[in-house]
PDB file of C-alpha atoms in Angstrom:
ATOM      1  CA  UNK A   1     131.734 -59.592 127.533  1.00  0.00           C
ATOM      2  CA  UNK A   2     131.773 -59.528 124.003  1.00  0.00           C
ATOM      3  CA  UNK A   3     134.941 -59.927 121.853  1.00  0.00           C
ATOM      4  CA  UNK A   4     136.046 -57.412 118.751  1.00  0.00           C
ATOM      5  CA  UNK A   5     139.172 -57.170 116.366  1.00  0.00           C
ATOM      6  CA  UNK A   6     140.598 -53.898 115.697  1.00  0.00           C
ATOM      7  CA  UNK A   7     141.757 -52.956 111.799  1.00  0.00           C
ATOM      8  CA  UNK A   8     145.018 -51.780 112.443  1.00  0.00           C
ATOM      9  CA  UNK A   9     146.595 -55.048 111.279  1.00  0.00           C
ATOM     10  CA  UNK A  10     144.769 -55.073 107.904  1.00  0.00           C
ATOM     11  CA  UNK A  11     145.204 -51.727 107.047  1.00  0.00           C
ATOM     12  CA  UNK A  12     149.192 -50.744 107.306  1.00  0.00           C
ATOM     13  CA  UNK A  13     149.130 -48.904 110.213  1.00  0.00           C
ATOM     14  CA  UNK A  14     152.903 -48.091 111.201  1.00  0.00           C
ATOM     15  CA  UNK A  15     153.944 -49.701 108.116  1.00  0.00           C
ATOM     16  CA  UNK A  16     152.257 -49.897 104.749  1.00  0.00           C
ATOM     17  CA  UNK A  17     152.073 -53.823 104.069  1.00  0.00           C
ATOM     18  CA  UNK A  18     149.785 -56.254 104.569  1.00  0.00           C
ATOM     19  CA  UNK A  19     146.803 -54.360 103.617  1.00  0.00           C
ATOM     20  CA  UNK A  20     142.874 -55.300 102.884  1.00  0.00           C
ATOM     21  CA  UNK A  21     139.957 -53.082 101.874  1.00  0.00           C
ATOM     22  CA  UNK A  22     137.409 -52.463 104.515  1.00  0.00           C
ATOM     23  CA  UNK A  23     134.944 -54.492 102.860  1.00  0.00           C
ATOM     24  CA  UNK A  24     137.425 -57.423 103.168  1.00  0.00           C
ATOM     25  CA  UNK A  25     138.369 -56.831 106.251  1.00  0.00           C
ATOM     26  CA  UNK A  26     134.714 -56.963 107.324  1.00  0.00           C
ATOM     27  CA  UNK A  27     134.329 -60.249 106.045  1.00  0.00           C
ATOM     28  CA  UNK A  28     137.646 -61.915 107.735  1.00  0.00           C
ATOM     29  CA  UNK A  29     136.833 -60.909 111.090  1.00  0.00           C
ATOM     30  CA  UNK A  30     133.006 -61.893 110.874  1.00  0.00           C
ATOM     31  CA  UNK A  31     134.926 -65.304 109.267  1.00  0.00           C
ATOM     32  CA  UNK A  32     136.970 -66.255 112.164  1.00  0.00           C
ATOM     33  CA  UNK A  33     133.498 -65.987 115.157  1.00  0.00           C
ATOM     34  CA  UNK A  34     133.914 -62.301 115.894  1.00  0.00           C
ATOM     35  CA  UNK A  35     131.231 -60.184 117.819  1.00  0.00           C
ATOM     36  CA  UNK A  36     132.476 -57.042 116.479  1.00  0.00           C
ATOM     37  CA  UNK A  37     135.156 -54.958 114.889  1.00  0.00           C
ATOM     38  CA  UNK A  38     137.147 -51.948 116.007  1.00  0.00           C
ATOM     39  CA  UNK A  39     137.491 -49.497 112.631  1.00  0.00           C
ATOM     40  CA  UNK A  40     140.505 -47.230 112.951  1.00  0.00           C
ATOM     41  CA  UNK A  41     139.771 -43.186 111.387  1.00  0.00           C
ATOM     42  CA  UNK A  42     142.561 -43.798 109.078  1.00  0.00           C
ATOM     43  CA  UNK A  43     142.965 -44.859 105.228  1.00  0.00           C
ATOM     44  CA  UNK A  44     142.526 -47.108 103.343  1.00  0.00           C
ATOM     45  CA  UNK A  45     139.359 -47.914 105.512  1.00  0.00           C
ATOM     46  CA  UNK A  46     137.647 -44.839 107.184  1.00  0.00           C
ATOM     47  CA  UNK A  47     139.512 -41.813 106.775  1.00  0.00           C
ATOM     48  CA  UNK A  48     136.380 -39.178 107.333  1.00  0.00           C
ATOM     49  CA  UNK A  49     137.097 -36.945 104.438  1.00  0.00           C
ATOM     50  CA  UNK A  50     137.365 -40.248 102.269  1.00  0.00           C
ATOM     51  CA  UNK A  51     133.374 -41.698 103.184  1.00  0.00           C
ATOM     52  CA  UNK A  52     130.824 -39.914 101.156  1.00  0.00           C
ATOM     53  CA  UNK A  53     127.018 -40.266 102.542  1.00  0.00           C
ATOM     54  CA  UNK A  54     126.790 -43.644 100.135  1.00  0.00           C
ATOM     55  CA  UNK A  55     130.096 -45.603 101.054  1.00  0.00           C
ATOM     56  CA  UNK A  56     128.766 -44.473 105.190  1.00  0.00           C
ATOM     57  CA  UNK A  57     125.834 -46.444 104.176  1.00  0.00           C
ATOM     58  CA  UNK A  58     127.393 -49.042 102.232  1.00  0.00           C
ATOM     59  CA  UNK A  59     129.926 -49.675 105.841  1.00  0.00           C
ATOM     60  CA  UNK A  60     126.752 -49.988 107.428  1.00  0.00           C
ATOM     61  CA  UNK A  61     125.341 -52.489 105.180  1.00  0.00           C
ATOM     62  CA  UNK A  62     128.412 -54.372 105.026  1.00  0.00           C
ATOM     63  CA  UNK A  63     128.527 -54.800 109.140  1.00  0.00           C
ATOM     64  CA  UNK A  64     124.871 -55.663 108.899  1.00  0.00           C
ATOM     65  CA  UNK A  65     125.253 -58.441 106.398  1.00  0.00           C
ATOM     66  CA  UNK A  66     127.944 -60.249 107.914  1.00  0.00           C
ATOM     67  CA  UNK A  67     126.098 -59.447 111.504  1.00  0.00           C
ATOM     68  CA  UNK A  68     129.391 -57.454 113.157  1.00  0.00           C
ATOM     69  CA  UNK A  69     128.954 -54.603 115.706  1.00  0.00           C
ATOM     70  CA  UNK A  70     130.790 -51.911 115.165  1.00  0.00           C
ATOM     71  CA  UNK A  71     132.451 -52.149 119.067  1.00  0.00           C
ATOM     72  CA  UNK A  72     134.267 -48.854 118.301  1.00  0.00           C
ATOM     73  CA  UNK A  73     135.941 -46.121 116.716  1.00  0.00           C
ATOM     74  CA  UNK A  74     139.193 -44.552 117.135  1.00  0.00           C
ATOM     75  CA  UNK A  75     140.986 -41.590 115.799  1.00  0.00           C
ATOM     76  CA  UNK A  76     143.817 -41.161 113.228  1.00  0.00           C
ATOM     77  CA  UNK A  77     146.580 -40.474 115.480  1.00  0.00           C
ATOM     78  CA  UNK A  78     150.478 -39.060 115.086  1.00  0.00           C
ATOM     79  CA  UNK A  79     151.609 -38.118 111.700  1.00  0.00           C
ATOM     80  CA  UNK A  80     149.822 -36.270 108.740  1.00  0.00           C
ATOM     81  CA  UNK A  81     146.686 -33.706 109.950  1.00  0.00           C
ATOM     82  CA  UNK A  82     148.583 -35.312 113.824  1.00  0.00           C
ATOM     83  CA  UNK A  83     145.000 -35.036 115.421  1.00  0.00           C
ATOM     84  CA  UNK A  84     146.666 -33.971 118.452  1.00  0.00           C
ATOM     85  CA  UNK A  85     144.334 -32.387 121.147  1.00  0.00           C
ATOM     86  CA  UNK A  86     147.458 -31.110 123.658  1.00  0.00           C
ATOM     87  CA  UNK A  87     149.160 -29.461 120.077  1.00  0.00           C
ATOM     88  CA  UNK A  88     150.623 -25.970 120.462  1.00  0.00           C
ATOM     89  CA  UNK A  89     149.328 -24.769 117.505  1.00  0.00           C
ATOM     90  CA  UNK A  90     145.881 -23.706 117.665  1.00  0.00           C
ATOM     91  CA  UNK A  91     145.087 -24.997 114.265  1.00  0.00           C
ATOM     92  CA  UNK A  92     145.275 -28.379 114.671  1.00  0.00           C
ATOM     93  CA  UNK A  93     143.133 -28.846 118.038  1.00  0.00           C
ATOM     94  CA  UNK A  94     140.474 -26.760 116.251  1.00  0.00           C
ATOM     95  CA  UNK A  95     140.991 -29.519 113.452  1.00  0.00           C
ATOM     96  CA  UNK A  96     140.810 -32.191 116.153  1.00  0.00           C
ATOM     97  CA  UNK A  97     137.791 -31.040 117.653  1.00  0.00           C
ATOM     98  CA  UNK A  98     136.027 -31.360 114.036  1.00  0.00           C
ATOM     99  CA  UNK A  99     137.827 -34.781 113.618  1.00  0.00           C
ATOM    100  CA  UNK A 100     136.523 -36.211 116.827  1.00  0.00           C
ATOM    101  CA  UNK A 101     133.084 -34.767 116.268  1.00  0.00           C
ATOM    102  CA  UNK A 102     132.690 -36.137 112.798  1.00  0.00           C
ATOM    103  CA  UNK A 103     134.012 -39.469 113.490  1.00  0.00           C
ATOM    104  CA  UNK A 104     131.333 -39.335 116.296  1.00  0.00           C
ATOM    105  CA  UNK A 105     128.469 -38.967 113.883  1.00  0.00           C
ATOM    106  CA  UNK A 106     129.713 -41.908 111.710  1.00  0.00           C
ATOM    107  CA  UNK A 107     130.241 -44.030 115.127  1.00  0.00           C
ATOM    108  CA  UNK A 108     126.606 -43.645 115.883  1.00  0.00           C
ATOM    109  CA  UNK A 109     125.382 -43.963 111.734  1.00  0.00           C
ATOM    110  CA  UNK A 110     127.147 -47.436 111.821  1.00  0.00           C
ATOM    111  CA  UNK A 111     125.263 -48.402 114.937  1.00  0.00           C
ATOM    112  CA  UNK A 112     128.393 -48.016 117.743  1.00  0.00           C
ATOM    113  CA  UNK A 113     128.481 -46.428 120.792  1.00  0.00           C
ATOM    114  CA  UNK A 114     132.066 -46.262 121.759  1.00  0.00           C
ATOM    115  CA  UNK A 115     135.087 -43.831 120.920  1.00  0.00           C
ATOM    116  CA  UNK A 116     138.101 -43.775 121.783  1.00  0.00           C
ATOM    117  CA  UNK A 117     139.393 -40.417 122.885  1.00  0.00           C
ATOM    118  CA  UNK A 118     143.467 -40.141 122.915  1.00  0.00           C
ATOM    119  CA  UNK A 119     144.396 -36.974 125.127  1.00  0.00           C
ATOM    120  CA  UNK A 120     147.728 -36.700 122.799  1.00  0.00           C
ATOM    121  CA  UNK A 121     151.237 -35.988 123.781  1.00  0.00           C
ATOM    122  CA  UNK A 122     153.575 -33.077 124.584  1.00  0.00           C
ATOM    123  CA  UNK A 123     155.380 -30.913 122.306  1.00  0.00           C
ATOM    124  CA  UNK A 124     158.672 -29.915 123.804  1.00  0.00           C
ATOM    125  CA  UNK A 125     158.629 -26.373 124.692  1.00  0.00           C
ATOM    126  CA  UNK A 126     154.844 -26.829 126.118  1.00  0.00           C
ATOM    127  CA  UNK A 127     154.562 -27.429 129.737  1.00  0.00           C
ATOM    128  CA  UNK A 128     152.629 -30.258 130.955  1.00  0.00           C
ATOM    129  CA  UNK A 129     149.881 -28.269 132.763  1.00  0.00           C
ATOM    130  CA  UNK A 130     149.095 -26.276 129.558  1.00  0.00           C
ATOM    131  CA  UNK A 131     149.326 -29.442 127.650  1.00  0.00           C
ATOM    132  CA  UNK A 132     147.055 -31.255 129.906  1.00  0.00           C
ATOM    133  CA  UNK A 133     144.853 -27.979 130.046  1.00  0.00           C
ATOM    134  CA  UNK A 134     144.289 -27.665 125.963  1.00  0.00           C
ATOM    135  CA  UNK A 135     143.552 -31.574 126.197  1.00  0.00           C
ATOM    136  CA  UNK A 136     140.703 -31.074 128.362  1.00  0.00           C
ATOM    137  CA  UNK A 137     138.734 -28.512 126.682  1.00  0.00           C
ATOM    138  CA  UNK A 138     139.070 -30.270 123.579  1.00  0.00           C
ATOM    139  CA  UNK A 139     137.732 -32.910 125.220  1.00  0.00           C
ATOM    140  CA  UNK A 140     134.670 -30.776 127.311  1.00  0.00           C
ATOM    141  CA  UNK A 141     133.583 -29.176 123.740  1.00  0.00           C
ATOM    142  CA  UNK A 142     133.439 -32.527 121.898  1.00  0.00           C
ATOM    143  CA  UNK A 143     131.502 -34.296 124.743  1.00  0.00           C
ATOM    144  CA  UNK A 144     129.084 -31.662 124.602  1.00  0.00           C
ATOM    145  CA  UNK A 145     128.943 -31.547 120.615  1.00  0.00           C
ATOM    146  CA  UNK A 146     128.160 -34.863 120.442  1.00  0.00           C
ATOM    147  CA  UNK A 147     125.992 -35.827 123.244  1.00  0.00           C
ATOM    148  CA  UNK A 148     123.070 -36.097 120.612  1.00  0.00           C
ATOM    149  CA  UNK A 149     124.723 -39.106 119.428  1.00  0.00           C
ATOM    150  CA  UNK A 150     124.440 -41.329 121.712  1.00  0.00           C
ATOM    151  CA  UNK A 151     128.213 -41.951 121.817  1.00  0.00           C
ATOM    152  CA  UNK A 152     130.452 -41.928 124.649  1.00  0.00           C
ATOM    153  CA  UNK A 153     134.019 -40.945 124.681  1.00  0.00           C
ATOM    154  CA  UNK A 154     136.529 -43.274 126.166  1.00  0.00           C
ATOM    155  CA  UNK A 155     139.885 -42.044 127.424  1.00  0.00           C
ATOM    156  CA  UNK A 156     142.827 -44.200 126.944  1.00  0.00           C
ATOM    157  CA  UNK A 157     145.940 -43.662 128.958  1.00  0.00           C
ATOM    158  CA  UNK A 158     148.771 -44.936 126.215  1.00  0.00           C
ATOM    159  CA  UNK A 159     152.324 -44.926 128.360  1.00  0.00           C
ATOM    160  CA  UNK A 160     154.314 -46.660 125.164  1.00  0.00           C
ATOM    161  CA  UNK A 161     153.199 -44.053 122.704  1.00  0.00           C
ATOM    162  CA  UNK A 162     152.796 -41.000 124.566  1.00  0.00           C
ATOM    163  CA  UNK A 163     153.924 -38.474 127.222  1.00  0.00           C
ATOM    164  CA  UNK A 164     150.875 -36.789 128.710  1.00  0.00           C
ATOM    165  CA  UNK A 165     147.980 -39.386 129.862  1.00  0.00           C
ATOM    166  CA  UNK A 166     149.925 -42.897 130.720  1.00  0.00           C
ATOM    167  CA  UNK A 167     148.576 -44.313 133.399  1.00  0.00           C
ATOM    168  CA  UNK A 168     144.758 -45.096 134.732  1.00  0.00           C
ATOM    169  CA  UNK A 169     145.686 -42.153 137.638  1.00  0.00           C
ATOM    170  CA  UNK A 170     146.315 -40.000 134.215  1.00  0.00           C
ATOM    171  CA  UNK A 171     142.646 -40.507 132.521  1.00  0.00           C
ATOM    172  CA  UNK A 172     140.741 -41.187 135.695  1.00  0.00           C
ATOM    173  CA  UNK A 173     141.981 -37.539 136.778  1.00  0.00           C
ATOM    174  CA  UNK A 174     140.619 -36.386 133.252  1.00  0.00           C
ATOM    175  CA  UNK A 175     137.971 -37.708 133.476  1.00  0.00           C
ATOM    176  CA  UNK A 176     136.879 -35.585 136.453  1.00  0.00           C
ATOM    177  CA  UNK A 177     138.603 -32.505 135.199  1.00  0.00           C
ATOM    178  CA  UNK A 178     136.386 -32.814 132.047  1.00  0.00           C
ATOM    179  CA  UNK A 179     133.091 -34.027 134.190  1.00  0.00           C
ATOM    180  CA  UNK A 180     130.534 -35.293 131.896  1.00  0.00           C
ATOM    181  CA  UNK A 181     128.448 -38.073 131.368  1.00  0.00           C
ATOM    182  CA  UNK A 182     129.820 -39.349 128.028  1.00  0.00           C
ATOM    183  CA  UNK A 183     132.988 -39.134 128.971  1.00  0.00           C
ATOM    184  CA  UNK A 184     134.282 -42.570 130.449  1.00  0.00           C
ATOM    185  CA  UNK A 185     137.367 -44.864 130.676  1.00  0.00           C
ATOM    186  CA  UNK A 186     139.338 -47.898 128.867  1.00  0.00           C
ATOM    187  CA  UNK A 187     142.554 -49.244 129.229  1.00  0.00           C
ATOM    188  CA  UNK A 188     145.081 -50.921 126.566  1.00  0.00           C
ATOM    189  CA  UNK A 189     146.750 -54.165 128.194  1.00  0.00           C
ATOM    190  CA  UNK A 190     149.877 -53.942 126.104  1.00  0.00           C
ATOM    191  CA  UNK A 191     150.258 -50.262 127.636  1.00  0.00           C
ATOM    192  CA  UNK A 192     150.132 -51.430 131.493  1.00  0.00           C
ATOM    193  CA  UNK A 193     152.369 -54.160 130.693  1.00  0.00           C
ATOM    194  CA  UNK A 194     154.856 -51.472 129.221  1.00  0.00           C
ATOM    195  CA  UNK A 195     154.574 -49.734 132.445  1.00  0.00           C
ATOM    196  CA  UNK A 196     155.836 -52.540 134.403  1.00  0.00           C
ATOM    197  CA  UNK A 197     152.108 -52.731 135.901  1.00  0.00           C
ATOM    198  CA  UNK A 198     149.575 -54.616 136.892  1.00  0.00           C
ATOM    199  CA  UNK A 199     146.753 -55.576 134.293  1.00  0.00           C
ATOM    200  CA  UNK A 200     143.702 -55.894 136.873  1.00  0.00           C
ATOM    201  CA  UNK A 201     144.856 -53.177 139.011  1.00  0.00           C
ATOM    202  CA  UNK A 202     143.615 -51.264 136.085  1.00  0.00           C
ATOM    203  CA  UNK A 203     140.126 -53.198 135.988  1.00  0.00           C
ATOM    204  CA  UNK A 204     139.660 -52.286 139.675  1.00  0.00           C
ATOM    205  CA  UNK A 205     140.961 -48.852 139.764  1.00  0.00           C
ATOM    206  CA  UNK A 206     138.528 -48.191 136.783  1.00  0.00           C
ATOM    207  CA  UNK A 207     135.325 -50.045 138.080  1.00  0.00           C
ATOM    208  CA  UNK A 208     132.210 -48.938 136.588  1.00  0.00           C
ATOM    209  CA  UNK A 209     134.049 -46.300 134.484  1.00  0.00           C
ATOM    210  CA  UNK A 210     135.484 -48.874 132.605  1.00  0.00           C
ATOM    211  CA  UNK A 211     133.998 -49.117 128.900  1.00  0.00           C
ATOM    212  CA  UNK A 212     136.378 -50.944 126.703  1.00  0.00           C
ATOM    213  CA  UNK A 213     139.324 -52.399 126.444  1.00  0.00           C
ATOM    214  CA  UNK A 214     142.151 -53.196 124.404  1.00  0.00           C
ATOM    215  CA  UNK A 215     143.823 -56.800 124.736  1.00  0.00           C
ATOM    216  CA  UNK A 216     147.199 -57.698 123.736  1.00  0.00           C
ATOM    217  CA  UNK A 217     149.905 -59.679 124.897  1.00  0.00           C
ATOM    218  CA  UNK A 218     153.546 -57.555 125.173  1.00  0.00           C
ATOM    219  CA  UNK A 219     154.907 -56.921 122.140  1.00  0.00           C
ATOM    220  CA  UNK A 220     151.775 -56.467 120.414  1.00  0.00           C
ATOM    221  CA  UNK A 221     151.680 -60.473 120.413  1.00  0.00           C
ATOM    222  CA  UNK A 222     148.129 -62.464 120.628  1.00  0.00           C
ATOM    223  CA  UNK A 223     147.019 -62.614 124.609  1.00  0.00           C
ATOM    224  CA  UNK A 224     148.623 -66.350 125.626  1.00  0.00           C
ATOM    225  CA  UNK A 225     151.404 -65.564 123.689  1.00  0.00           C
ATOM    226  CA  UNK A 226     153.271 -63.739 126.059  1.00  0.00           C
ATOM    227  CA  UNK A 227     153.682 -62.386 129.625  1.00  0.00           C
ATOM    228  CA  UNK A 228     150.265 -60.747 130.316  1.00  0.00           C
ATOM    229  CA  UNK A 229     148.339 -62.348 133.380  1.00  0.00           C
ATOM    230  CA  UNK A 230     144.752 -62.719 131.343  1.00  0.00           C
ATOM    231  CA  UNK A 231     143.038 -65.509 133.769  1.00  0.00           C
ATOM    232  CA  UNK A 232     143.615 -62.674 136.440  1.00  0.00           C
ATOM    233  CA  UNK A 233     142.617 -59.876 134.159  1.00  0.00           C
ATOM    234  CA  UNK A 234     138.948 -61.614 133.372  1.00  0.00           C
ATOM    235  CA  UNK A 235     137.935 -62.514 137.028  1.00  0.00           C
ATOM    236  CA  UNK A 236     138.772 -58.805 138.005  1.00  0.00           C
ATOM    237  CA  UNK A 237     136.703 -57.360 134.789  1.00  0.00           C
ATOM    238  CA  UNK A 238     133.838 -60.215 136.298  1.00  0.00           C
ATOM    239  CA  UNK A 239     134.018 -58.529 139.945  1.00  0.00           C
ATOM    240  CA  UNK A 240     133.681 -54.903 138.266  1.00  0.00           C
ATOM    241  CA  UNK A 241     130.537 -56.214 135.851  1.00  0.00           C
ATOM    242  CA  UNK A 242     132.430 -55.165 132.737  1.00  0.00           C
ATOM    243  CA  UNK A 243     129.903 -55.779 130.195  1.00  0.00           C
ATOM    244  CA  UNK A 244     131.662 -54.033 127.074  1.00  0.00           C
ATOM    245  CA  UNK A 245     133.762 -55.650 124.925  1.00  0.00           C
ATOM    246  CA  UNK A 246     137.311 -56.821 124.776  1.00  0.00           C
ATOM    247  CA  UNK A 247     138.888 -55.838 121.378  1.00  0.00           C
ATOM    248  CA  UNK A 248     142.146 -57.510 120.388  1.00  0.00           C
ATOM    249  CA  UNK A 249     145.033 -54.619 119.315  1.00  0.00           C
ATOM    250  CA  UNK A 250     147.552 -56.762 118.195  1.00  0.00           C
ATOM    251  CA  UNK A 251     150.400 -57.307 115.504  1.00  0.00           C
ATOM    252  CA  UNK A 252     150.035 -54.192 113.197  1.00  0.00           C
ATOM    253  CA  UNK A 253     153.346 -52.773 114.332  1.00  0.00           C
ATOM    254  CA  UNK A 254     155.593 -54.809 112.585  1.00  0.00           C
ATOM    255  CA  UNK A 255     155.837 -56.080 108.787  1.00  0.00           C
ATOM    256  CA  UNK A 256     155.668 -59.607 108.593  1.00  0.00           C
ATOM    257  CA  UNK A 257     152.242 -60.523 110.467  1.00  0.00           C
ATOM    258  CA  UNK A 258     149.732 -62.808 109.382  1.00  0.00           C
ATOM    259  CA  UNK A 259     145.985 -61.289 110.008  1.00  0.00           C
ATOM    260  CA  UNK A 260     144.163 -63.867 109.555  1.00  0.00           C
ATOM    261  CA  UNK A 261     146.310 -65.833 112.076  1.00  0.00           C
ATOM    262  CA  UNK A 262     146.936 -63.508 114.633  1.00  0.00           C
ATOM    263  CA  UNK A 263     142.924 -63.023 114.760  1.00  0.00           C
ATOM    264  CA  UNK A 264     142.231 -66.346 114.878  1.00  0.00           C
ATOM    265  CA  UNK A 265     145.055 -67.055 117.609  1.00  0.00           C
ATOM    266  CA  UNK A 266     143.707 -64.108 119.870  1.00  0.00           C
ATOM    267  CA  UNK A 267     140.032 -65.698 120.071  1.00  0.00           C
ATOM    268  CA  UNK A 268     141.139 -68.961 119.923  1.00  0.00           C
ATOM    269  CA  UNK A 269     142.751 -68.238 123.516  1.00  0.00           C
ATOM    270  CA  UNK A 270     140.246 -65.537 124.980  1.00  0.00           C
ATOM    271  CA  UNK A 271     136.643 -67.289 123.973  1.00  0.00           C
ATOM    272  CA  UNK A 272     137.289 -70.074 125.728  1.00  0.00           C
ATOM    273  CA  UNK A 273     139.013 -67.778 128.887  1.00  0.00           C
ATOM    274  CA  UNK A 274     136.034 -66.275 129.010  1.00  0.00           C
ATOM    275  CA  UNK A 275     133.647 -69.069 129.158  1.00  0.00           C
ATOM    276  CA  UNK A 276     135.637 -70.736 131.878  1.00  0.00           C
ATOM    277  CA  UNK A 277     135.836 -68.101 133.896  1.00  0.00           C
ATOM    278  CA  UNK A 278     132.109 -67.157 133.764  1.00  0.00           C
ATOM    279  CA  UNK A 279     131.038 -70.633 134.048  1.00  0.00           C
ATOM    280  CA  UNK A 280     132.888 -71.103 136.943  1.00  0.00           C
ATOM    281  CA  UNK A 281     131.681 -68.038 138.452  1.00  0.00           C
ATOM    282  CA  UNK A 282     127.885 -69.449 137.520  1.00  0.00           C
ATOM    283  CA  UNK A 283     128.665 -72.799 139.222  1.00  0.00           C
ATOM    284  CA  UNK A 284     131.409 -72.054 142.369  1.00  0.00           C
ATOM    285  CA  UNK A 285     130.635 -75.503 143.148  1.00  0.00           C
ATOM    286  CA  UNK A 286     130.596 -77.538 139.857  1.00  0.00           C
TER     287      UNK A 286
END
């Protein structure tokens, strides 16, 4: 299990301050002992129609240099172009299905293999069903339109933001419905504990499925910080064999965060987790 940092807290997502270049951003996480970094689709680091073919390179170079996997990618959701794959209007899935496909090709330029797939939400007037139906085959045609790519698309069941997929029932059943091999699962911890659930329920339920994860405590806080049962969390993702990597989603829904801090809280309490509970798995007996 390796351990990433998502971007949303250094680039304004939800509100518009603090916020870091890319290229700074880069550097802070590689700073504080990261594996790798999460890059959200959005501005002011990787909105697609923003990257021409040398700043794709120069991203590349930068991760290289400071020796940071890219871990993942995920899409610019709600607001603006909305990037909603359940939408009524036929405009914007077609404009999701090029979103998803083009972030796919800059996934696999900067050397990832992961990205995140958000099934979107429901429009009132729009049933469920038909919702759920215009979801999956804008999820079928990208999996096929990017299976050259190496990348795999990871469906995340998001019950505080959302209305359609919310539970690991929800993208487990898509996952079927949609039936292809780069199509897998991940779960957001801060989502099951706004559920009222169970964090490894979600690590068993998903098993060998499971491809990536997003860690935070409730309330977007650091994992330690809060509620969340993370000792029980890691021995379930050690029974599964969960080998991907654990990327802290905390603290960019408020104003008032420190990134720096809140990074270096969330590994300061989830590297050493992690080691324990492998260790001790190594050595029952020690």
């Amino acid at each position: 299990m390796k351990i990433s940092y998502n971007t949303w807290a250094y680039s304004s997502f939800f509100v518009w301050v603090p916020a870091y270049t890319l290229d700074e951003t880069i550097k802070r996480i590689a700073g504080l002992g990261y594996d790798g970094i999460e890059i959200g689709a959005a501005a002011p680091h990787a909105y697609p129609p923003h990257l021409g073919a040398d700043r794709r390179k120069q991203v590349r170079e930068l991760l290289d240099e400071h020796g940071l996997q890219l871990s993942s990618m995920l899409p610019a959701p709600s607001g603006g172009p909305g990037n909603n794959p359940a939408s009524p209007y036929i405009e914007e899935r077609r404009a999701t299905v090029e979103h998803y496909k083009e972030l796919a090709e800059i996934t696999a330029q900067w050397g990832g293999k992961t990205l995140i797939y958000l099934p979107g939400w429901i429009i009132f007037g729009t049933t469920r069903r038909q919702a759920w139906k215009w979801s999956r085959e804008v999820l079928t045609e990208v999996a096929d339109a990017i299976a050259h790519t190496g990348v795999t698309l990871v469906i995340e069941p998001t019950s505080h933001d959302t209305n359609l997929c919310m539970s690991a029932d929800d993208a487990i059943e898509l996952m079927e419905d949609v039936d292809r091999p780069n199509v897998k699962l991940m779960f957001d911890t801060f989502h099951i504990m706004y559920n009222k659930e169970v964090l490894s329920d979600y690590a068993y339920k998903m098993g060998e499925n499971l491809k990536h994860i997003h860690i935070s405590d409730n309330d977007r806080l650091p994992p330690g910080s809060g509620v969340g049962d993370f000792p029980s969390l890691i021995d379930a993702l050690i029974d599964v064999k969960f080998d991907g990597f654990l990327t802290m989603e905390t603290g960019f829904h408020r104003r008032g965060i420190e990134p720096d801090e809140d990074a270096r809280t969330s590994i300061e309490y989830l590297r050493p987790l992690v080691e324990q509970k492998l260790a001790a798995r190594a050595n029952p007996s020690a």
